[in-house]
Short mmCIF file of C-alpha atoms and ligand atoms in Angstrom, two decimals:
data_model
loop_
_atom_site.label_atom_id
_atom_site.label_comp_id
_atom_site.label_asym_id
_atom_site.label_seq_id
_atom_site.Cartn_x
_atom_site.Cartn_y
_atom_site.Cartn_z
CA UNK Y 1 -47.29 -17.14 20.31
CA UNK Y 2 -44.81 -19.89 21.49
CA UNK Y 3 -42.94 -22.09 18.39
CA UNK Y 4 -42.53 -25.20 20.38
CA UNK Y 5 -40.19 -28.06 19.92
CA UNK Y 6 -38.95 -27.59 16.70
CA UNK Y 7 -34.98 -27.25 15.34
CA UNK Y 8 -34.59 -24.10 14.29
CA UNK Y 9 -32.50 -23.34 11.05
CA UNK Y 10 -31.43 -20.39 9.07
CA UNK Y 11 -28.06 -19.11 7.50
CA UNK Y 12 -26.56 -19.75 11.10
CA UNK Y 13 -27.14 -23.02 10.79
CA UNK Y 14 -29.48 -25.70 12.84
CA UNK Y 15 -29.99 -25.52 16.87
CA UNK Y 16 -32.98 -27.13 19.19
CA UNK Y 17 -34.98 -23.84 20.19
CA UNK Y 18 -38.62 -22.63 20.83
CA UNK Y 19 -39.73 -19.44 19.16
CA UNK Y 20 -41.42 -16.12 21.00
CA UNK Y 21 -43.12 -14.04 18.60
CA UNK Y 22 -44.16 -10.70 19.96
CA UNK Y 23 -46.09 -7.97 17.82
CA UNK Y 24 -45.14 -9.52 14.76
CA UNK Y 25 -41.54 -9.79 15.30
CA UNK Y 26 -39.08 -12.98 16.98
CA UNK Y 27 -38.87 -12.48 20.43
CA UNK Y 28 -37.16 -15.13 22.31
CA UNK Y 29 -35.18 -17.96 20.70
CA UNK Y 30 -33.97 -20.31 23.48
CA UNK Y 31 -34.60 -24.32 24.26
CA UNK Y 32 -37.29 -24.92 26.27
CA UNK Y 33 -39.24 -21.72 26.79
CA UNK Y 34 -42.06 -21.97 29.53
CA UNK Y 35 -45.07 -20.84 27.87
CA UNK Y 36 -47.14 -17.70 29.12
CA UNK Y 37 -49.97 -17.78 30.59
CA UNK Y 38 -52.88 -17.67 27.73
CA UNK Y 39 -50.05 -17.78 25.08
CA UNK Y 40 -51.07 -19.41 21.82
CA UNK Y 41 -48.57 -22.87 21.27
CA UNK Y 42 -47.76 -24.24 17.54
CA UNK Y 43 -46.27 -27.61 18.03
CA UNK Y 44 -43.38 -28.01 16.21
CA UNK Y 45 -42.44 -31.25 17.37
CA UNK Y 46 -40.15 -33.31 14.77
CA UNK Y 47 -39.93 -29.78 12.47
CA UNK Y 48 -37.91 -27.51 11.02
CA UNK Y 49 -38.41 -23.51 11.77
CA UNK Y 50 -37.13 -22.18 9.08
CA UNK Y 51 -37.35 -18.22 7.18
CA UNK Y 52 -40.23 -17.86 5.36
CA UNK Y 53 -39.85 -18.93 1.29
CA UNK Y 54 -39.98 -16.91 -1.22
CA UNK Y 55 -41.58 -17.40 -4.75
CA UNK Y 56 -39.51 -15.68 -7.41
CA UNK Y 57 -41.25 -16.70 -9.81
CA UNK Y 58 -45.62 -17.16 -9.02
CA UNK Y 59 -48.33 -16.66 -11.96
CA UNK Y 60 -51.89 -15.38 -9.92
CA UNK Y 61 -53.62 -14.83 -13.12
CA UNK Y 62 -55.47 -11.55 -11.86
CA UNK Y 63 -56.35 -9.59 -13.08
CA UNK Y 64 -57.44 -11.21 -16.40
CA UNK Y 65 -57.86 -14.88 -15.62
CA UNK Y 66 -59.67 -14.92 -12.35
CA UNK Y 67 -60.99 -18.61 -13.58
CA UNK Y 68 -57.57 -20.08 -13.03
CA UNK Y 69 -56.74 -18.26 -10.20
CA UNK Y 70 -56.95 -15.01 -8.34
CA UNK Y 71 -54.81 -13.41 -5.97
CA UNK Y 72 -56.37 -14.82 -2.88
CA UNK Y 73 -56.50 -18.26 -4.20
CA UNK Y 74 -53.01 -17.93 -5.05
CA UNK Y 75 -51.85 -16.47 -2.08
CA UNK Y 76 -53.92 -19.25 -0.22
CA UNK Y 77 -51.65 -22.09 -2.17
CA UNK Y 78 -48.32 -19.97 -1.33
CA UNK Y 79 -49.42 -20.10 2.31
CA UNK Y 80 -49.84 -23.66 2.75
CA UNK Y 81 -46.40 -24.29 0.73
CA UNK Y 82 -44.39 -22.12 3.28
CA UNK Y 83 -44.02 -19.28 1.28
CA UNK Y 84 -44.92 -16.09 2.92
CA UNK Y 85 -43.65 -13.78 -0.20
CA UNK Y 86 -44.14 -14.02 -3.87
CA UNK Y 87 -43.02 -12.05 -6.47
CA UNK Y 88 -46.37 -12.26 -8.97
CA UNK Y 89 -45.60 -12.04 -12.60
CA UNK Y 90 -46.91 -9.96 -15.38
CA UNK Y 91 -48.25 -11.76 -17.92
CA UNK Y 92 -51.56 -10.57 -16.78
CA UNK Y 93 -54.84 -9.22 -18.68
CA UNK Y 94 -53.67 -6.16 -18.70
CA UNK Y 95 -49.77 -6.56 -18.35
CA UNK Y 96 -48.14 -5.39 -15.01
CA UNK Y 97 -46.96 -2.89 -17.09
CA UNK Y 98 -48.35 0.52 -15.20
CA UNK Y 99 -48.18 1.83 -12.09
CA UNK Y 100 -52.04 0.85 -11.59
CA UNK Y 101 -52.03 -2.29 -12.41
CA UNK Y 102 -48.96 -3.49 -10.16
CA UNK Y 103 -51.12 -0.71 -7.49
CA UNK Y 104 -53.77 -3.22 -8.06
CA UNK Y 105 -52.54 -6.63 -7.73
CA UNK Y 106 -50.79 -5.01 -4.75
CA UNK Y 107 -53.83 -4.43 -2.65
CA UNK Y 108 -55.40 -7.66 -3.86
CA UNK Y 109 -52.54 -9.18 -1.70
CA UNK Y 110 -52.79 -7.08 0.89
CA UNK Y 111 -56.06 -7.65 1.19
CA UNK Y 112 -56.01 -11.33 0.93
CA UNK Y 113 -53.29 -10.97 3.95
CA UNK Y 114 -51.78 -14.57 3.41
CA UNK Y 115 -48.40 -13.44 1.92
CA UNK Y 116 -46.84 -10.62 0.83
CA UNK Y 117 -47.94 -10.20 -2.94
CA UNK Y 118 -44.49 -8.04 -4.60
CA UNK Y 119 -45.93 -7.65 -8.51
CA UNK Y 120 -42.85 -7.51 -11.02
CA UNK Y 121 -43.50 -5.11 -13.74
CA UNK Y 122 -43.18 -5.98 -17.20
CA UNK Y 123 -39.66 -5.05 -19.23
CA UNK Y 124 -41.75 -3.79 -22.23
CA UNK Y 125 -45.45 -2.77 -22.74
CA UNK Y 126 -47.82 -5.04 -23.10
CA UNK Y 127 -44.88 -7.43 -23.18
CA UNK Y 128 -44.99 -7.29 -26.72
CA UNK Y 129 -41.08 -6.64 -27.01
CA UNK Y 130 -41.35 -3.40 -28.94
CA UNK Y 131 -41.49 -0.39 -26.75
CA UNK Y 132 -39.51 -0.24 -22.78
CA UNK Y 133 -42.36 0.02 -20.16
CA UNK Y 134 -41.72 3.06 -17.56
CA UNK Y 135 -39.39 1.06 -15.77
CA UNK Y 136 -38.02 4.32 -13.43
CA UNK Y 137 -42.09 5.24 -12.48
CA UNK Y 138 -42.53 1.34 -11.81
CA UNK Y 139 -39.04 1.56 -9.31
CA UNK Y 140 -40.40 4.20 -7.49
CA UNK Y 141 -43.39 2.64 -6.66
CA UNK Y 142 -41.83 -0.62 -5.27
CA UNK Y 143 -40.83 -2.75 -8.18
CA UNK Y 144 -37.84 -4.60 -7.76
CA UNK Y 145 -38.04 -7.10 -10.51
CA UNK Y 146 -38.83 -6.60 -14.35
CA UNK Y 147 -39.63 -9.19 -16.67
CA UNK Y 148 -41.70 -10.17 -19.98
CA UNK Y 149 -41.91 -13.84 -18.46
CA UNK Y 150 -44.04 -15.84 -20.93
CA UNK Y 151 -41.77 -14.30 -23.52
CA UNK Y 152 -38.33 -13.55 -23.50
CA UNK Y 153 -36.98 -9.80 -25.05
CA UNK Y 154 -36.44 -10.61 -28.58
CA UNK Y 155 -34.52 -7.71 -30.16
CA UNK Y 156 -31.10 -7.64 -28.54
CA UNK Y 157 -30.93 -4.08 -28.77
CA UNK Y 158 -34.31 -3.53 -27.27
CA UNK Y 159 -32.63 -5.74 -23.95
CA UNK Y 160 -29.46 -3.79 -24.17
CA UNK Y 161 -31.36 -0.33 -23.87
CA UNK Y 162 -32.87 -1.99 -20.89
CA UNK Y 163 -30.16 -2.97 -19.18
CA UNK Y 164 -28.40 0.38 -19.60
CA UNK Y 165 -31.66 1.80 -17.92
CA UNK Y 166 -31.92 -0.26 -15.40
CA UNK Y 167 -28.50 0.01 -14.42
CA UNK Y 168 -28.97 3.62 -13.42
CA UNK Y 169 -32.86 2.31 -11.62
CA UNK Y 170 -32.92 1.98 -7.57
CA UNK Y 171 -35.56 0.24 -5.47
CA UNK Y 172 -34.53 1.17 -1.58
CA UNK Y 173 -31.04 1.31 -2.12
CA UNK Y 174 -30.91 -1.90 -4.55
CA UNK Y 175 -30.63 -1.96 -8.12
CA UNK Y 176 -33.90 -3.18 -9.68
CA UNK Y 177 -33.17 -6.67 -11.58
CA UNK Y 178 -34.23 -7.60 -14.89
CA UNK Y 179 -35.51 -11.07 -15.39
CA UNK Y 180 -35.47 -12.88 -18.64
CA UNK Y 181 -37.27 -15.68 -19.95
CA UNK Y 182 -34.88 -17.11 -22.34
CA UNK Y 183 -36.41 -18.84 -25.68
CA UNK Y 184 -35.34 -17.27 -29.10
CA UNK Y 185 -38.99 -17.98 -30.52
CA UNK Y 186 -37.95 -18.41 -33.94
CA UNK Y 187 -36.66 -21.55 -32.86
CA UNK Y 188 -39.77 -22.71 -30.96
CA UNK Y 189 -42.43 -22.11 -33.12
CA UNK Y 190 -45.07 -24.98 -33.47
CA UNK Y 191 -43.10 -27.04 -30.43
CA UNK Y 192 -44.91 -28.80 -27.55
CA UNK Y 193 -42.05 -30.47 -26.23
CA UNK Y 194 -38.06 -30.93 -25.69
CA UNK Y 195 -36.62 -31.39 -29.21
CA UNK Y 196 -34.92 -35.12 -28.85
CA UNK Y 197 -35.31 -38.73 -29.42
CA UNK Y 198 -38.81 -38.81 -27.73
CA UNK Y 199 -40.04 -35.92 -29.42
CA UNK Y 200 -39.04 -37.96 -32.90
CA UNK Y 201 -40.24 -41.00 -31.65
CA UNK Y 202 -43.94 -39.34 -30.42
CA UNK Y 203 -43.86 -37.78 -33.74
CA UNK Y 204 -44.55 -34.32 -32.28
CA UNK Y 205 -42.74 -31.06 -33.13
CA UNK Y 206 -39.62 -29.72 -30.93
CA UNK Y 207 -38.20 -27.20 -28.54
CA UNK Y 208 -34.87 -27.31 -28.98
CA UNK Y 209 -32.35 -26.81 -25.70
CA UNK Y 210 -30.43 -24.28 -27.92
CA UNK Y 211 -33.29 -22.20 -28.40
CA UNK Y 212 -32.58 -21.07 -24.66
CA UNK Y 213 -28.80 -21.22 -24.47
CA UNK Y 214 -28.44 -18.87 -27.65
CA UNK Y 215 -30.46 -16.18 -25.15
CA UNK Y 216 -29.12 -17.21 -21.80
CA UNK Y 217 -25.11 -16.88 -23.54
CA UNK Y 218 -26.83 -13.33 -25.19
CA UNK Y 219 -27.84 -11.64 -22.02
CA UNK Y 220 -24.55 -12.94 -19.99
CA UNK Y 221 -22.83 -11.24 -22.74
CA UNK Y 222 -25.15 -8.23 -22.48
CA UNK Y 223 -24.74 -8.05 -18.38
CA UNK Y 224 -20.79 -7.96 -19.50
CA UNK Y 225 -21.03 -4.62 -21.43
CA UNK Y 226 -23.87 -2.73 -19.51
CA UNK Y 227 -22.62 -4.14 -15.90
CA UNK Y 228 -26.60 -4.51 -14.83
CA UNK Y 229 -27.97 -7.60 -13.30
CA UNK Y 230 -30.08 -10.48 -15.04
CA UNK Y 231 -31.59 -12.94 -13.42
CA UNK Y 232 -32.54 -16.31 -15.87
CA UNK Y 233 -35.74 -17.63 -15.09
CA UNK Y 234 -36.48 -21.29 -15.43
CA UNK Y 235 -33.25 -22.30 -16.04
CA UNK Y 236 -33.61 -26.28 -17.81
CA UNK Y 237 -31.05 -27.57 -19.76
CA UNK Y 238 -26.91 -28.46 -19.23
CA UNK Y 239 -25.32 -25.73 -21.44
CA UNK Y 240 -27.48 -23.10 -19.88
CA UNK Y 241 -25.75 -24.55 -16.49
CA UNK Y 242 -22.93 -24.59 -17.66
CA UNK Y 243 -23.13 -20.63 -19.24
CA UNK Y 244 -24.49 -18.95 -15.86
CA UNK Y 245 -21.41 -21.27 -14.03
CA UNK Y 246 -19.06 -19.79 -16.56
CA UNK Y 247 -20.32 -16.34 -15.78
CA UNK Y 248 -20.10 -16.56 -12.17
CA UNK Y 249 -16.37 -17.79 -12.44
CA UNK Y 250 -16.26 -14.53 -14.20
CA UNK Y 251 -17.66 -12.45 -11.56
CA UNK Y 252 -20.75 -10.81 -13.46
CA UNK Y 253 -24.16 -10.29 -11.82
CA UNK Y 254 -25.62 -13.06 -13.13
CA UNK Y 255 -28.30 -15.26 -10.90
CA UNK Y 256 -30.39 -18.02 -11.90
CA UNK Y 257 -33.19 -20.21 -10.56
CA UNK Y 258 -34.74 -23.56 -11.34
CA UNK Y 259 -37.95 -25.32 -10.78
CA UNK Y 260 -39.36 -27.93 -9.10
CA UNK Y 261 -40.65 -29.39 -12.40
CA UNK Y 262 -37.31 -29.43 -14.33
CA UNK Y 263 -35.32 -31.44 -11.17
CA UNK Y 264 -38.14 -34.06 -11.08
CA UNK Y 265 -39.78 -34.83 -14.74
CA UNK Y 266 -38.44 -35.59 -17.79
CA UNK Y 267 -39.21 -35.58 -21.38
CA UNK Y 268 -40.38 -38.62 -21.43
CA UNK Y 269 -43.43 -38.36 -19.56
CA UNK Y 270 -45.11 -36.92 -22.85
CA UNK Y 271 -45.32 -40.69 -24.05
CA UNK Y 272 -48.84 -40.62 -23.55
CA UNK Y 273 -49.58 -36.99 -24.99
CA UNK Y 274 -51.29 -35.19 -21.88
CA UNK Y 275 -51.04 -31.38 -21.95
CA UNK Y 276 -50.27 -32.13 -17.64
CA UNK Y 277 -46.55 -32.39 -18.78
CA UNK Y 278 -46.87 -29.35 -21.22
CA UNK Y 279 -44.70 -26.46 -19.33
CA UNK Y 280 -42.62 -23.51 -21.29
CA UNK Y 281 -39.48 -24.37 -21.38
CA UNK Y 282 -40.38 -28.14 -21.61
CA UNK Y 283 -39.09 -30.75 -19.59
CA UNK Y 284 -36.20 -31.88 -20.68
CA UNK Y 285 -33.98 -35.45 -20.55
CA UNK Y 286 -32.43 -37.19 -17.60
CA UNK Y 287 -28.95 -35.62 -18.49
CA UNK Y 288 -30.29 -31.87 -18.05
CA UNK Y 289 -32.43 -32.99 -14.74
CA UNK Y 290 -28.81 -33.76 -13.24
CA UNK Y 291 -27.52 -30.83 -14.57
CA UNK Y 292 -29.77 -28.63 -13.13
CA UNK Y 293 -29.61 -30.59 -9.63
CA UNK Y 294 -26.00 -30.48 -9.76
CA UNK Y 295 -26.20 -26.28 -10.54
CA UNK Y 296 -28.49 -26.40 -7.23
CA UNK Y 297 -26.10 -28.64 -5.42
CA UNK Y 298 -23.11 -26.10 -6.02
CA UNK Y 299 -24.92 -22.58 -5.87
CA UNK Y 300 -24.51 -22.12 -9.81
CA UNK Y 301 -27.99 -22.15 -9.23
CA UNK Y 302 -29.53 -19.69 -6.85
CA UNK Y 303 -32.96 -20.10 -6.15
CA UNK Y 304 -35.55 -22.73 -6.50
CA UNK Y 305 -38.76 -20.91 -8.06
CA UNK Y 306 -41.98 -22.63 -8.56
CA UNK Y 307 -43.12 -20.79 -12.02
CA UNK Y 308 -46.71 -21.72 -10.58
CA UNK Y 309 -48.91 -21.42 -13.98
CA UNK Y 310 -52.60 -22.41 -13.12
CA UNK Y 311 -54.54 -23.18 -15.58
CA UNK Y 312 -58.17 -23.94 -15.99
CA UNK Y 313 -59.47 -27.77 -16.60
CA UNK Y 314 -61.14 -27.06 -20.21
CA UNK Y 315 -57.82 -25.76 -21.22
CA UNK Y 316 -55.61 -28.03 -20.55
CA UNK Y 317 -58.01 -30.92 -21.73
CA UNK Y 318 -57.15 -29.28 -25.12
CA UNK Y 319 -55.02 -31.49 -27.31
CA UNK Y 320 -51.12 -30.75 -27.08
CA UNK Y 321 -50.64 -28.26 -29.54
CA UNK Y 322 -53.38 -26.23 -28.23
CA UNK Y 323 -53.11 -26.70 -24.75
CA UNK Y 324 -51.31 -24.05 -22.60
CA UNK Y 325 -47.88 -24.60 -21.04
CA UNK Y 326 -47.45 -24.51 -17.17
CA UNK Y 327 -48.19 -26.49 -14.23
CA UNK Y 328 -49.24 -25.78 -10.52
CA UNK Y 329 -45.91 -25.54 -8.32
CA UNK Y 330 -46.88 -23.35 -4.80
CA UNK Y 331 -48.01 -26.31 -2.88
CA UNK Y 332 -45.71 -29.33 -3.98
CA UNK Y 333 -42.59 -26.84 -4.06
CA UNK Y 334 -40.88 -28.47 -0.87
CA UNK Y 335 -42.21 -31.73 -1.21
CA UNK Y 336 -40.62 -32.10 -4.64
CA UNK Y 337 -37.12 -30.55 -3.93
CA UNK Y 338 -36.74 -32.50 -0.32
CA UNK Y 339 -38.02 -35.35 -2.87
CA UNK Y 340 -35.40 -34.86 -5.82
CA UNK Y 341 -32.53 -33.02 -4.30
CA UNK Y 342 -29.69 -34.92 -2.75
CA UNK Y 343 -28.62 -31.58 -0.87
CA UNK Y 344 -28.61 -30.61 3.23
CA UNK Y 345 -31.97 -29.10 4.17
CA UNK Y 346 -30.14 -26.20 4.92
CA UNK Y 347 -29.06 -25.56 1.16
CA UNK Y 348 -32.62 -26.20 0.09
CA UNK Y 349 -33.69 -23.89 2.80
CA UNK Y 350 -31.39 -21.43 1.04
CA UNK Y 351 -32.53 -21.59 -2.29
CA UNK Y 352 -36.23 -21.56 -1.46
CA UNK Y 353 -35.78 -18.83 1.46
CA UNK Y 354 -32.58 -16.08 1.86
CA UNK Y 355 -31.32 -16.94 -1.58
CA UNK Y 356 -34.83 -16.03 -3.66
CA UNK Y 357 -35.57 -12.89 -1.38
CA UNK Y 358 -32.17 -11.16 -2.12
CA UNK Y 359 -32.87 -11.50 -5.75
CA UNK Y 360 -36.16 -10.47 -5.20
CA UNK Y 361 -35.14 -7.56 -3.04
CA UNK Y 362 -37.16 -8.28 0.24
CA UNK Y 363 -34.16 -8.92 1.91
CA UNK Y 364 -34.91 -6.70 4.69
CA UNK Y 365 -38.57 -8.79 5.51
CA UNK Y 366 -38.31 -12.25 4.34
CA UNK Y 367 -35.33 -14.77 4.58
CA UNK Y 368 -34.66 -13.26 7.78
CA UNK Y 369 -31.87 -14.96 10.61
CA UNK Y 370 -34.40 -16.48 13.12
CA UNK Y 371 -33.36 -14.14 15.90
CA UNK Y 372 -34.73 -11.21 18.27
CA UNK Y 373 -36.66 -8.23 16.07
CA UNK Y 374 -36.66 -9.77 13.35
CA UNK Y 375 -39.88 -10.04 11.17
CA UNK Y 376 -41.64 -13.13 12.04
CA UNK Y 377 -42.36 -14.25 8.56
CA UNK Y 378 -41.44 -18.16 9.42
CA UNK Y 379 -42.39 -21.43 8.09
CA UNK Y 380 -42.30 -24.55 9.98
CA UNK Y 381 -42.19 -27.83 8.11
CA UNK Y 382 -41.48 -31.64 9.04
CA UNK Y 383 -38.30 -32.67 6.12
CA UNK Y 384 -39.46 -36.42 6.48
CA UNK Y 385 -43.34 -36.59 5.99
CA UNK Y 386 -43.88 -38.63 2.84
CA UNK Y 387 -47.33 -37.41 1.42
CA UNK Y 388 -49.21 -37.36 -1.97
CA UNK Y 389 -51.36 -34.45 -3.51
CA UNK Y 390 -54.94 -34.80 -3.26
CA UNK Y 391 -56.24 -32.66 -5.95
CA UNK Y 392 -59.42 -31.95 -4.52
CA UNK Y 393 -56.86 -30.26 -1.22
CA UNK Y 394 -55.08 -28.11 -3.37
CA UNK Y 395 -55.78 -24.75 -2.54
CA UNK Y 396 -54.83 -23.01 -5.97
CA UNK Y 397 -58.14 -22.71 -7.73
CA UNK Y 398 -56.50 -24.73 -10.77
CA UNK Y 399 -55.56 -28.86 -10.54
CA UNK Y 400 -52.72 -28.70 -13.23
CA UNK Y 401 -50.67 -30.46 -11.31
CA UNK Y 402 -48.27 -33.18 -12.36
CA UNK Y 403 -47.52 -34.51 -9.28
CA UNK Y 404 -50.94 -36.86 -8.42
CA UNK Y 405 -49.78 -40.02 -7.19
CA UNK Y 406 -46.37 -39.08 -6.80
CA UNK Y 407 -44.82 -39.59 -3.32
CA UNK Y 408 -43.75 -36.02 -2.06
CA UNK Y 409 -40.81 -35.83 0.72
CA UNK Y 410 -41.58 -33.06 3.26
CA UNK Y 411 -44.36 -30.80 4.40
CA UNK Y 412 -45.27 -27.60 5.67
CA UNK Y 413 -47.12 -27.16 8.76
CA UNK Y 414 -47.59 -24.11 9.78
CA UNK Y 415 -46.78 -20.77 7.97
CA UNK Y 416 -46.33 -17.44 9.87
CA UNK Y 417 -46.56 -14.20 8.06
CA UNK Y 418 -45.56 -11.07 10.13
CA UNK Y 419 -46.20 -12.76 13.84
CA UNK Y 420 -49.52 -14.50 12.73
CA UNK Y 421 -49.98 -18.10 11.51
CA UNK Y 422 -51.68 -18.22 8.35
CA UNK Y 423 -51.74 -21.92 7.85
CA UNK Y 424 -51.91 -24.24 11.41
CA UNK Y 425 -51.65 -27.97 10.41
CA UNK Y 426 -51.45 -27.68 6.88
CA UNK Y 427 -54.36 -25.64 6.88
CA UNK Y 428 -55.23 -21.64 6.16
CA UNK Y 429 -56.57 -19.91 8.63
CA UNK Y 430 -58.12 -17.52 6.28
O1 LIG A 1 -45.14 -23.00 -18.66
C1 LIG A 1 -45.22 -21.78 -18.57
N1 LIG A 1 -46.37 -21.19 -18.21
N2 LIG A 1 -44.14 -21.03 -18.85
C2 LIG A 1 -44.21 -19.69 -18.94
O2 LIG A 1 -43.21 -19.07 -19.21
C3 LIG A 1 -45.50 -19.00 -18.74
C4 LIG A 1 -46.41 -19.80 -17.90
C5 LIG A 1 -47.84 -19.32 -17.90
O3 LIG A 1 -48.06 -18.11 -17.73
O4 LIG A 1 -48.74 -20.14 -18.01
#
C-alpha cells in the first residue's frame, strides 16, 4: 500500500513524503514514490501522516453494558478518530479486576481487529476501594495500567500499599502505572456540576474544584515517599495544574492528561439543565479551560485522553441528578483539540500519539517514528477540514455527544492499524 501525497510528521518533525507499507510494517518513506504495479494508493493529498493515537483513557462498556457500547462498536469509533490503540477501562459489569475478564475484553478487541484493545485492570476489587486486586497476576498477563476510574482510591493508606506494590510490578521491562481518578467523594456527594457562581445561580448542588486538588496534592505526595508512578486522569481545574507542574519541577513520576471536553466547555453550558453537559469531574469555568490549555501548551500536561463514556439515550434523558456523567469523546477527539488548542500540530500530535502510548506502555507498537520497520499503525488526517458531528454518523453505539452543531477543526481520513487501513475516507472498512 502506497501513502500518497501527504506531509509526514512524527517526533522528527514534518517532511513531504509518500509512505510504503510492506507486511504490516513502513517500508519506504521518500517524496514521490512511483507506485507498484497493482499496489493499493490512499490519497493523502493536503494531510498529515501522523503515528497512530492512542486513547488513555476509553470506556467500551463490555462486558456489562453492551446497550451503550461494546467492544466492536467502540473500537469502530476509535478507528474513525485516528486512534489505533486504546487503553479500555474497568469500570465494567464485572470489574477488569481478574485475569479473565481483562482475557476477555482482550479477545473482544482482537477480534473486532480495528485497534488494539489494552484493558487496564482495576487498583482494587470490584473497585470498591477496600481490598488491592492481584495487581502482580494482572502484570504478568499484559496489564500496564491500573485504575478504579469512576472512583478514585479513597483510603490513603489503601493507595499507599498500592503504590509500594506496584513499585516492585513490571510489564516488559516497564513499571506498571497506577492511574487515579481524583475526587475525595465526601466532598461530591449529591453534585451535578462545578461548585461556582452558576451552580448558585441554577440552584443546583456542587462539585467543588478542591474536591480533586485535595487527591491530586495526596497522591503527588504519595509518589514522593513510595517513588512509583501516578498518572492523574482527567485533569480539570487550575490548582490541579498547577500541583502536577509543581511536581514535575520536582522531578517525581508524575504524568497527567486532559480531555477534549474540559479545553472546550464550560460550566456554563448547564444553564439549560441537560444531562449532555453532565461529565465526572464537571466542566469547569473559563479560568480552568485556560489552565488546562496552557498545562497542554507547556507539557505540564502529557496526554490528551478522550474519557469516552457512552451512554444510552433513556439514561441520559433522566433529569440531572439522576442522569449519568460522561460524554462520547473517540470520534470528535481531534476535531476538538485542532479546534481549542492554540498549539503546533506537532504538539497535539504528541499528546494524542507518542506522549499517551509511553504512559500507556505500547511504546514499542504505537507512537512509532514514521520510518523503515516500524509498525504501520498510522493515521492520516487533513488539520484544516472544518466539519460538524452528525449524530446519526457516529459510529459509537451511544449519541452522548456534546458537540452537535459545533464546528470541529480537523479530520481523520484514513486509519492504518498494523499495515491495513481500517477506516478509508472517514469510513471503516470493517
Ligand atoms: O464522566 C464520567 N463518566 N467520568 C467518569 O469518571 C466515569 C465515566 C463513565 O464511566 O461513564
Amino acid at each position: 500500500m502506497l501513502i500518497r501525497g501527504g506531509t509526514v510528521l512524527d517526533q522528527a518533525g514534518r517532511r513531504r513524503s509518500d509512505v510504503r507499507l510492506e507486511e504490516g510494517r513502513v517500508g519506504e518513506v521518500a517524496p514521490d514514490l512511483a507506485p507498484a504495479d497493482g499496489e493499493e494508493i490512499l490519497d493523502a493529498a493536503g494531510c498529515i501522516v501522523s503515528p497512530g493515537f492512542v486513547d488513555l483513557h476509553t470506556h467500551l462498556r463490555e462486558p456489562g453494558r453492551e446497550e451503550a457500547e461494546t467492544i466492536e462498536t467502540g473500537s469502530r469509533a476509535a478507528a474513525r478518530g485516528g486512534f489505533t490503540c486504546v487503553v479500555a477501562m474497568p469500570n465494567t459489569d464485572p470489574t477488569q479486576d481478574s485475569v479473565s475478564v481483562v482475557e476477555f475484553v482482550r479477545a473482544q478487541g482482537e477480534a473486532a481487529g480495528l485497534c488494539d484493545v489494552r484493558p487496564s485492570g482495576s487498583i482494587t476489587i470490584g473497585r470498591l476501594g477496600e481490598q488491592l486486586s492481584p495487581l502482580a497476576e494482572l502484570a504478568a498477563v499484559g496489564v500496564h495500567l491500573f485504575t478504579d476510574d469512576g472512583d478514585g482510591v479513597q483510603d490513603p493508606l489503601l493507595m499507599r500499599r498500592a503504590l509500594e506494590y506496584a513499585a516492585d510490578l513490571h510489564h516488559d521491562g516497564t513499571p506498571i502505572v497506577l492511574a487515579q481518578h481524583c475526587e475525595v467523594k465526601r466532598l461530591t456527594e449529591g453534585a451535578v456540576m462545578h461548585e461556582g457562581h452558576c451552580c448558585s445561580r441554577f440552584g443546583l448542588p456542587g462539585w467543588p474544584a478542591v474536591a480533586e486538588e485535595l487527591m491530586v496534592y495526596r497522591d503527588i505526595e504519595l509518589v514522593r515517599l513510595t517513588g512509583a508512578p501516578v498518572h492523574i486522569l482527567h485533569l480539570s481545574t487550575a490548582r490541579s495544574v498547577e500541583l502536577v507542574r509543581a511536581a514535575k519541577a520536582d522531578g517525581l513520576p508524575v504524568t497527567a492528561e486532559a480531555t477534549p471536553h474540559h479545553i472546550s466547555l464550560t460550566d456554563e453550558l448547564l444553564e439549560g439543565y441537560s444531562a449532555i453537559y453532565k461529565v465526572n469531574p464537571p466542566l469547569r469555568t473559563m479560568a480552568d479551560v485556560e489552565a488546562v490549555r496552557a498545562g497542554l501548551a507547556d507539557g505540564t500536561i502529557d496526554a490528551i485522553a478522550t474519557d469516552h463514556a457512552p451512554h444510552a439515550p433513556e439514561t441520559k434523558e433522566q433529569p440531572l441528578d439522576q442522569a449519568p456523567p460522561g460524554m462520547l469523546g473517540l470520534e470528535t477527539a481531534l476535531g476538538v483539540s485542532l479546534a481549542h488548542l492554540d498549539m503546533d500540530v506537532t504538539n497535539v500530535v504528541a499528546a494524542l500519539s507518542w506522549k499517551p502510548a509511553a504512559i500507556a506502555g505500547v511504546a514499542d507498537e504505537h507512537g512509532r517514528p514514521i520510518e523503515a520497520g516500524e509498525p504501520a499503525n498510522l493515521t492520516v488526517f487533513d488539520p484544516d477540514e472544518t466539519w460538524e458531528v452528525q449524530p446519526a454518523n457516529l459510529a459509537s453505539k451511544s449519541r452522548n455527544t456534546p458537540y452537535i452543531g459545533v464546528p470541529l477543526t480537523g479530520r481523520t481520513r484514513h486509519t492504518i492499524l498494523r499495515g491495513t487501513a481500517v477506516v478509508i475516507d472517514g469510513a471503516a472498512t470493517r
